[in-house]
XYZ file of C-alpha atoms in Angstrom:
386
model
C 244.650 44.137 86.944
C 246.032 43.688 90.225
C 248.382 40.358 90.349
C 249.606 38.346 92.987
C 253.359 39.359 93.949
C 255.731 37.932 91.326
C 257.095 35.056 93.313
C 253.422 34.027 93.596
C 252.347 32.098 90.446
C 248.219 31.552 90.352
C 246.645 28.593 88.436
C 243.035 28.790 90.556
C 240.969 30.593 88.102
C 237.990 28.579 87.990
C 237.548 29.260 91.598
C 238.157 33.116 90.839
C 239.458 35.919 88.772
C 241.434 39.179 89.560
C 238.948 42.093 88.284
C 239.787 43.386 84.719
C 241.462 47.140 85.130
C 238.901 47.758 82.503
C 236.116 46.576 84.943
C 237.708 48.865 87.774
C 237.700 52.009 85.509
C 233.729 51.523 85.002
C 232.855 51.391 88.583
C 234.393 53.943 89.773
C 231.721 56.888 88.737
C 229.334 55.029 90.401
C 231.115 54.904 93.226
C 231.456 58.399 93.712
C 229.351 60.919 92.219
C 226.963 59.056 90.101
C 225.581 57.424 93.262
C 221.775 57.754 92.152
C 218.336 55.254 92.937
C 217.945 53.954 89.326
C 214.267 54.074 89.861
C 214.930 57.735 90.745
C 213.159 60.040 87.995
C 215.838 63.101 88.388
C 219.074 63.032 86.650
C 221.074 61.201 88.941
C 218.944 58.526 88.919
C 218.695 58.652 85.301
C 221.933 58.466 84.718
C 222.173 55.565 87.267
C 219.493 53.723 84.866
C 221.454 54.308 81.926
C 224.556 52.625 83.310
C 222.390 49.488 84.353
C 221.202 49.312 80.853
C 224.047 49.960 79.320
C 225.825 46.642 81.095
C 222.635 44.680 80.645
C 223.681 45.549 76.389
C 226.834 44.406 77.241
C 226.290 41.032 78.951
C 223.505 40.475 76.161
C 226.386 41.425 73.576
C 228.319 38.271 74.681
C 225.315 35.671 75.060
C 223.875 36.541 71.819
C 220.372 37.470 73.343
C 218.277 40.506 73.789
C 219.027 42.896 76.555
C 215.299 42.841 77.616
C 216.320 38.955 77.915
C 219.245 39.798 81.216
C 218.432 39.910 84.193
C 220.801 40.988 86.922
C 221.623 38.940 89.876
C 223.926 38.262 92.902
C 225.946 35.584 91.255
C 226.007 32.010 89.366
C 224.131 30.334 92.623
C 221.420 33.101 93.087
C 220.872 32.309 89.080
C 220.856 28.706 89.760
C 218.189 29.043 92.579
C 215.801 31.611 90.445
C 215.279 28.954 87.740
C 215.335 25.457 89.866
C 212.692 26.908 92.364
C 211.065 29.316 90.145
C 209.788 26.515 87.628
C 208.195 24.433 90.769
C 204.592 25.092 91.560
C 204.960 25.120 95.397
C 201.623 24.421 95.787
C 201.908 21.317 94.242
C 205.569 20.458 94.650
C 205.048 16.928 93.541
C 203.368 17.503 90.181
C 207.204 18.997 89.070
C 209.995 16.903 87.829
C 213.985 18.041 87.144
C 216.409 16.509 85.363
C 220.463 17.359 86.096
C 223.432 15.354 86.652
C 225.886 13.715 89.091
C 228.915 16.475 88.233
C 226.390 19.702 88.233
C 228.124 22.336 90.440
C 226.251 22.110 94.142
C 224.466 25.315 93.703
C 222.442 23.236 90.848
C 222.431 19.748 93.266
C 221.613 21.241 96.427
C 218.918 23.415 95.561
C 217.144 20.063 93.391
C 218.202 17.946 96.850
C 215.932 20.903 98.737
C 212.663 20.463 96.011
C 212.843 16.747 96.694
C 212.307 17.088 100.265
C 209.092 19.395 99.711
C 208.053 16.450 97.188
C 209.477 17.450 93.821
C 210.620 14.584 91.922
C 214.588 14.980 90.888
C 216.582 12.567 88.295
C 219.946 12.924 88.834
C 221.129 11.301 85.501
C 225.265 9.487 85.904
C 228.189 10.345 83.474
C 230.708 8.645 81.803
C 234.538 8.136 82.886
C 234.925 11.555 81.117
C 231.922 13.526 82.501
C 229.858 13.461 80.033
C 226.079 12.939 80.218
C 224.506 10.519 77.694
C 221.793 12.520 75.728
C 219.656 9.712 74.951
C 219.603 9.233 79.262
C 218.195 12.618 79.365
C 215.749 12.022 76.456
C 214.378 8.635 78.295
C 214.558 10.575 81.980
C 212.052 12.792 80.129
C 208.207 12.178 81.388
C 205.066 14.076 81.235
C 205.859 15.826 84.347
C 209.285 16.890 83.873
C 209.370 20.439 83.586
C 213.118 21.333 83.685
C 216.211 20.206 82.230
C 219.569 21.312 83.918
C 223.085 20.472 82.731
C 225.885 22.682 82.436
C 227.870 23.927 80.001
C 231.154 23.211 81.196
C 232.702 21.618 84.426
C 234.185 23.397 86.736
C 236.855 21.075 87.655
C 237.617 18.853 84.841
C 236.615 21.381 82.237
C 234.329 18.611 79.902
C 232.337 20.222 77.672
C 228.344 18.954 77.975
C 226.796 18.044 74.706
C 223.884 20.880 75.354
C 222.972 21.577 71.640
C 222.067 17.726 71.394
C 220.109 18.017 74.491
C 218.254 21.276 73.219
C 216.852 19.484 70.787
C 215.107 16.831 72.531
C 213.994 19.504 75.375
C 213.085 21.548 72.575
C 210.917 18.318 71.016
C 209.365 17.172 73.871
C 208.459 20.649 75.399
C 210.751 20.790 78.485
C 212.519 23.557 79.574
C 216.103 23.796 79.307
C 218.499 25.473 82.040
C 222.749 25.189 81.616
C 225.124 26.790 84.740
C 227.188 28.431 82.229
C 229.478 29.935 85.001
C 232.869 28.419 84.097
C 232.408 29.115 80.358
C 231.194 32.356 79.913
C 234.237 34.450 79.038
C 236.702 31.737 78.392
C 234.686 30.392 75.051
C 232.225 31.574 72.873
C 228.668 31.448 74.466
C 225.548 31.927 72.235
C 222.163 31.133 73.812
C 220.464 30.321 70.197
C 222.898 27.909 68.896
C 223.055 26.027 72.437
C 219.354 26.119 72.122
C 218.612 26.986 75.947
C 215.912 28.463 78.181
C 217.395 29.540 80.877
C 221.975 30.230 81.434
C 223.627 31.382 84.555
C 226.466 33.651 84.880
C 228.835 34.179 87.058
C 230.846 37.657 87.249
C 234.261 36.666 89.527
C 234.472 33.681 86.902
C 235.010 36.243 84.111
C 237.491 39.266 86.073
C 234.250 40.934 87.498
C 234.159 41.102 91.161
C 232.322 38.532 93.250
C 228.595 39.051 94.209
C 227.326 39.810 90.774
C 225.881 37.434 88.103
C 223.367 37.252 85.521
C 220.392 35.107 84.497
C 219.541 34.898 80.652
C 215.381 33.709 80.286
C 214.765 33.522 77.013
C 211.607 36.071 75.653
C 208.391 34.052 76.234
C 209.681 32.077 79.080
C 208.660 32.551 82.684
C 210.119 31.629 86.402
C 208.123 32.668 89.736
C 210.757 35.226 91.483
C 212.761 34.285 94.221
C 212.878 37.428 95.372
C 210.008 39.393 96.030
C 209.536 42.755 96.524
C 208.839 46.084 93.928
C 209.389 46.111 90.551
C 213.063 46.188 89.704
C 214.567 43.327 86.715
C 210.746 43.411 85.224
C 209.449 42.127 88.411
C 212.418 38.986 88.413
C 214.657 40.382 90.821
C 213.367 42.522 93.500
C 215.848 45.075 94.937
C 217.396 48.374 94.440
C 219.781 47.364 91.496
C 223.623 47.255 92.744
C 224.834 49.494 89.820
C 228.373 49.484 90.623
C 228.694 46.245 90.553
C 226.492 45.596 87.054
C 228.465 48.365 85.464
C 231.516 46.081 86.454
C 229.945 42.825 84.814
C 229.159 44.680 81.769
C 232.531 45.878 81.038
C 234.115 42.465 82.061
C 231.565 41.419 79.202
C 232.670 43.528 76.672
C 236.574 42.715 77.213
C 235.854 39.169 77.325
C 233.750 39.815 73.918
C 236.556 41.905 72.350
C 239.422 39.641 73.441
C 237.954 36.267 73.005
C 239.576 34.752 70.542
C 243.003 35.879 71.511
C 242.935 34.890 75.112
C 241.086 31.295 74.189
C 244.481 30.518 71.741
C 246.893 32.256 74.555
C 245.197 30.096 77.302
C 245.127 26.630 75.148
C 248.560 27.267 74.802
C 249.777 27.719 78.163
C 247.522 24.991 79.522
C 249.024 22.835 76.667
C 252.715 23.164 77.592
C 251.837 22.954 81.726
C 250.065 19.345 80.403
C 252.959 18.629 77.917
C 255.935 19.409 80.862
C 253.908 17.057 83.551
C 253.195 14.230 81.583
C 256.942 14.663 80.511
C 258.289 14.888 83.759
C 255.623 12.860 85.949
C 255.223 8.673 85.884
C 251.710 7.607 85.678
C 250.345 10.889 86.178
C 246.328 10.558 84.728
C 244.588 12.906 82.527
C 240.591 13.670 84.291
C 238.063 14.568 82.427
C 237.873 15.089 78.112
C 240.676 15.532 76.677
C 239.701 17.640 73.782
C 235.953 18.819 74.708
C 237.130 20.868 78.049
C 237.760 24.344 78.508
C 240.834 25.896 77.481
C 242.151 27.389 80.568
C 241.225 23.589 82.438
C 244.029 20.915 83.325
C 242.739 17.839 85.953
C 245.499 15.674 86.323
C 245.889 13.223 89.277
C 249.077 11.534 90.943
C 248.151 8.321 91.544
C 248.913 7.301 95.085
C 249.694 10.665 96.462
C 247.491 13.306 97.840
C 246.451 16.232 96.193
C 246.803 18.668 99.322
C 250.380 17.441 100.261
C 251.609 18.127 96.811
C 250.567 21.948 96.750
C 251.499 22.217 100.490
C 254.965 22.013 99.802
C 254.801 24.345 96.879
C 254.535 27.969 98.908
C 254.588 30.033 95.610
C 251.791 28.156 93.843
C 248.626 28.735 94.628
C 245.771 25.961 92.906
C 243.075 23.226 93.828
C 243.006 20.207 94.442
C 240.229 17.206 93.968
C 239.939 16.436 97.590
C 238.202 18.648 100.136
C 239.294 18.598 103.956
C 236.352 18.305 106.570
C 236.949 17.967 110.322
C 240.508 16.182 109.468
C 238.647 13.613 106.758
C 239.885 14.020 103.369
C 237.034 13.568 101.053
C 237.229 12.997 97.051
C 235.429 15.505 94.951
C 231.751 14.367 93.886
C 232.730 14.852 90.149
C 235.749 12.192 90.069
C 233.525 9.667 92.013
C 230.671 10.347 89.502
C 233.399 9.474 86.926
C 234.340 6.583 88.945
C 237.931 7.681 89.299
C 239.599 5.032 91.783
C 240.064 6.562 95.134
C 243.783 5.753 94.955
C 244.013 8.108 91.820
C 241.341 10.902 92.787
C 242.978 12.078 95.962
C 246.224 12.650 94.205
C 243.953 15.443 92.309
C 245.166 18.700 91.101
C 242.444 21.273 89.144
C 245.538 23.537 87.303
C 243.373 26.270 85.908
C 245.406 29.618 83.630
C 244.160 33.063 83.250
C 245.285 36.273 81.645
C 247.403 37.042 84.965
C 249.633 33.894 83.664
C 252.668 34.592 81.129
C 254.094 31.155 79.520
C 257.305 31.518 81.754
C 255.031 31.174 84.917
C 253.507 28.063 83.433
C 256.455 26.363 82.859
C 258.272 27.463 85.914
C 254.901 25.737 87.463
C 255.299 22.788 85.929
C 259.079 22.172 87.319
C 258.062 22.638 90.710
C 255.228 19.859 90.709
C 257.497 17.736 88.592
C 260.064 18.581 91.430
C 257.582 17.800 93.912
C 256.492 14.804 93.159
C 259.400 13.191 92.985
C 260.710 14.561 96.254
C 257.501 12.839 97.542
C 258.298 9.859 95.972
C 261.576 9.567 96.766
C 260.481 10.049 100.216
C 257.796 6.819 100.378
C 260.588 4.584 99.244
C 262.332 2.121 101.578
């Protein structure tokens, strides 16, 4: 895959991946010769079919579903959207309720903060200080109207781990449906729709070295969502549109490495992540620990400095390229909506950093990482004293 340059070291991928070489090799027929409609009924078009279903195998491979239970999308938010609107009667807006959570990923929140102002009724149930939602909240949010349950899988900046099979079973009792933004987890652990026990899951292809601007939805057989999209007949009448082939072909291989490699990157990124932790609590005073720290993803380190800011830390770092827990509007630093749902003190939040490993990391990168924010720090320290 193609890397940053070697004096770049990148620790951002929850926000994105570099695309697989695998993934590249894929989509290149289809972008060249093998540029057929797939609703075309001549060869080209055939063949264009067959490469649509043949990554729709693939993504179902991973999840642990049926292929005839994928559907293809634009991406994690477009997946999001299809099942948060599509289980709303908009005729009757207010005769829907949804349940989610304070550190759901904004393309779950905003789309439940749009139903409420057409007069859908949303529960936005709190966490605890490690993200975590309380199952029995969920199971006494639950009324006669509720219709849909959404909680993710796994956070995207703290990497907690929901408790979704507990969940599934008191959906599954009380006859709600059951959506999970499985965007940062797909790829990075195993993901199996029937032991989870969901509905509806959301993927997101740049999240697992696919390129951007292709996803997938996974509605499980018997279940139903009014499209989003409307138009002919393409994704069984889900998902109108001529079907972006290139780009599914490049989701389905990115499926299959991620399948075939999965337990060998999981150890190799637990163990990087593991010594980047081990050298900054080592090196760093204070330094806090967000989020669980043993139900999280293994690619996913949240620590926070407290007293400094997140953005000046990584500002003087020119080779390092991660995120922080702070986002910069109009010259206001904000704190991120998941450490104030955890009620992380202000003082500690903005001092964020999200550290997240890939396969472009090697251990020596990690650890050369981890000496320049130790470095950092206490250059920035040094410099607040009298």
């Amino acid at each position: 895959m193609t890397l940053p340059p070697q004096s770049l070291i990148y620790l951002d991928h929850n926000a994105t991946t570099p695309v697989d070489p695998a993934v590249r090799e894929a989509m290149m027929p289809y972008l060249a010769g093998e540029f057929g409609n797939p609703s075309s009924g001549y060869p080209l078009g055939i063949r264009a079919r067959e490469g649509v279903e043949h990554a729709r195998e693939e993504v179902a491979a991973l999840l642990g579903c049926a292929p005839s239970e994928v559907f293809f999308t634009s991406g994690g938010s477009e997946s999001n959207n299809t099942v948060l609107k599509g289980v709303v009667d908009f005729r009757n807006p207010e005769k829907c309720h949804i349940i989610t959570c304070a550190v759901e990923h904004p393309a779950v929140l905003n789309p439940c903060l749009f139903l409420v102002e057409l007069g859908a009724k949303v529960t936005i149930l709190p966490v605890d200080g490690l993200g975590r939602v309380d199952p029995e909240a969920v199971e006494k949010a639950i009324e006669p109207r509720t219709r849909l349950v959404s909680i993710m899988l796994a956070n995207n900046e703290t990497g907690t781990f929901q408790p979704l099979a507990e969940i599934s079973r008191i959906t599954r009792a009380k006859g709600v449906l059951l959506h999970t933004d499985a965007a940062q987890a797909v790829g990075k652990i195993p993901v199996d729709v029937e032991s989870l026990g969901v509905d509806f899951l959301s993927v997101a292809g740049h999240k697992l070295y696919a390129p951007k601007g292709i996803g997938a939805l996974y509605v499980r057989e018997g279940k139903s969502v009014t499209p989003l999209i409307h138009g002919a007949s393409q994704e069984r009448g889900l998902r109108a549109g001529t079907e972006n082939v290139v780009l599914a072909a490049g989701l389905g291989a990115a499926c299959r490495v991620a399948r075939e490699r999965m337990e060998g990157n999981l150890e190799g990124m637990k163990a990087m992540r593991d010594r980047l932790q081990e050298i900054l609590f080592e090196g760093i005073e204070g330094l806090v620990l967000n989020g669980d720290p043993e139900k999280r993803l293994p690619n996913t380190l949240n620590v926070s400095v407290p007293g400094l800011e997140g953005a000046k830390i990584l500002s003087g770092l020119q080779g390092l390229m991660a995120s922080t827990g702070a986002a910069c509007h109009e010259d206001r630093v904000s704190m991120s909506h998941v450490l104030s749902a955890m009620k992380v003190p202000e003082r500690v939040a903005m001092g964020t950093l999200r550290l997240t490993v890939g396969r472009s990391n090697s251990m020596a990168q990690v650890e050369e990482a981890g000496r320049m924010l130790v470095a950092r720090v206490q250059e920035m320290r040094n410099e607040k004293e009298p």
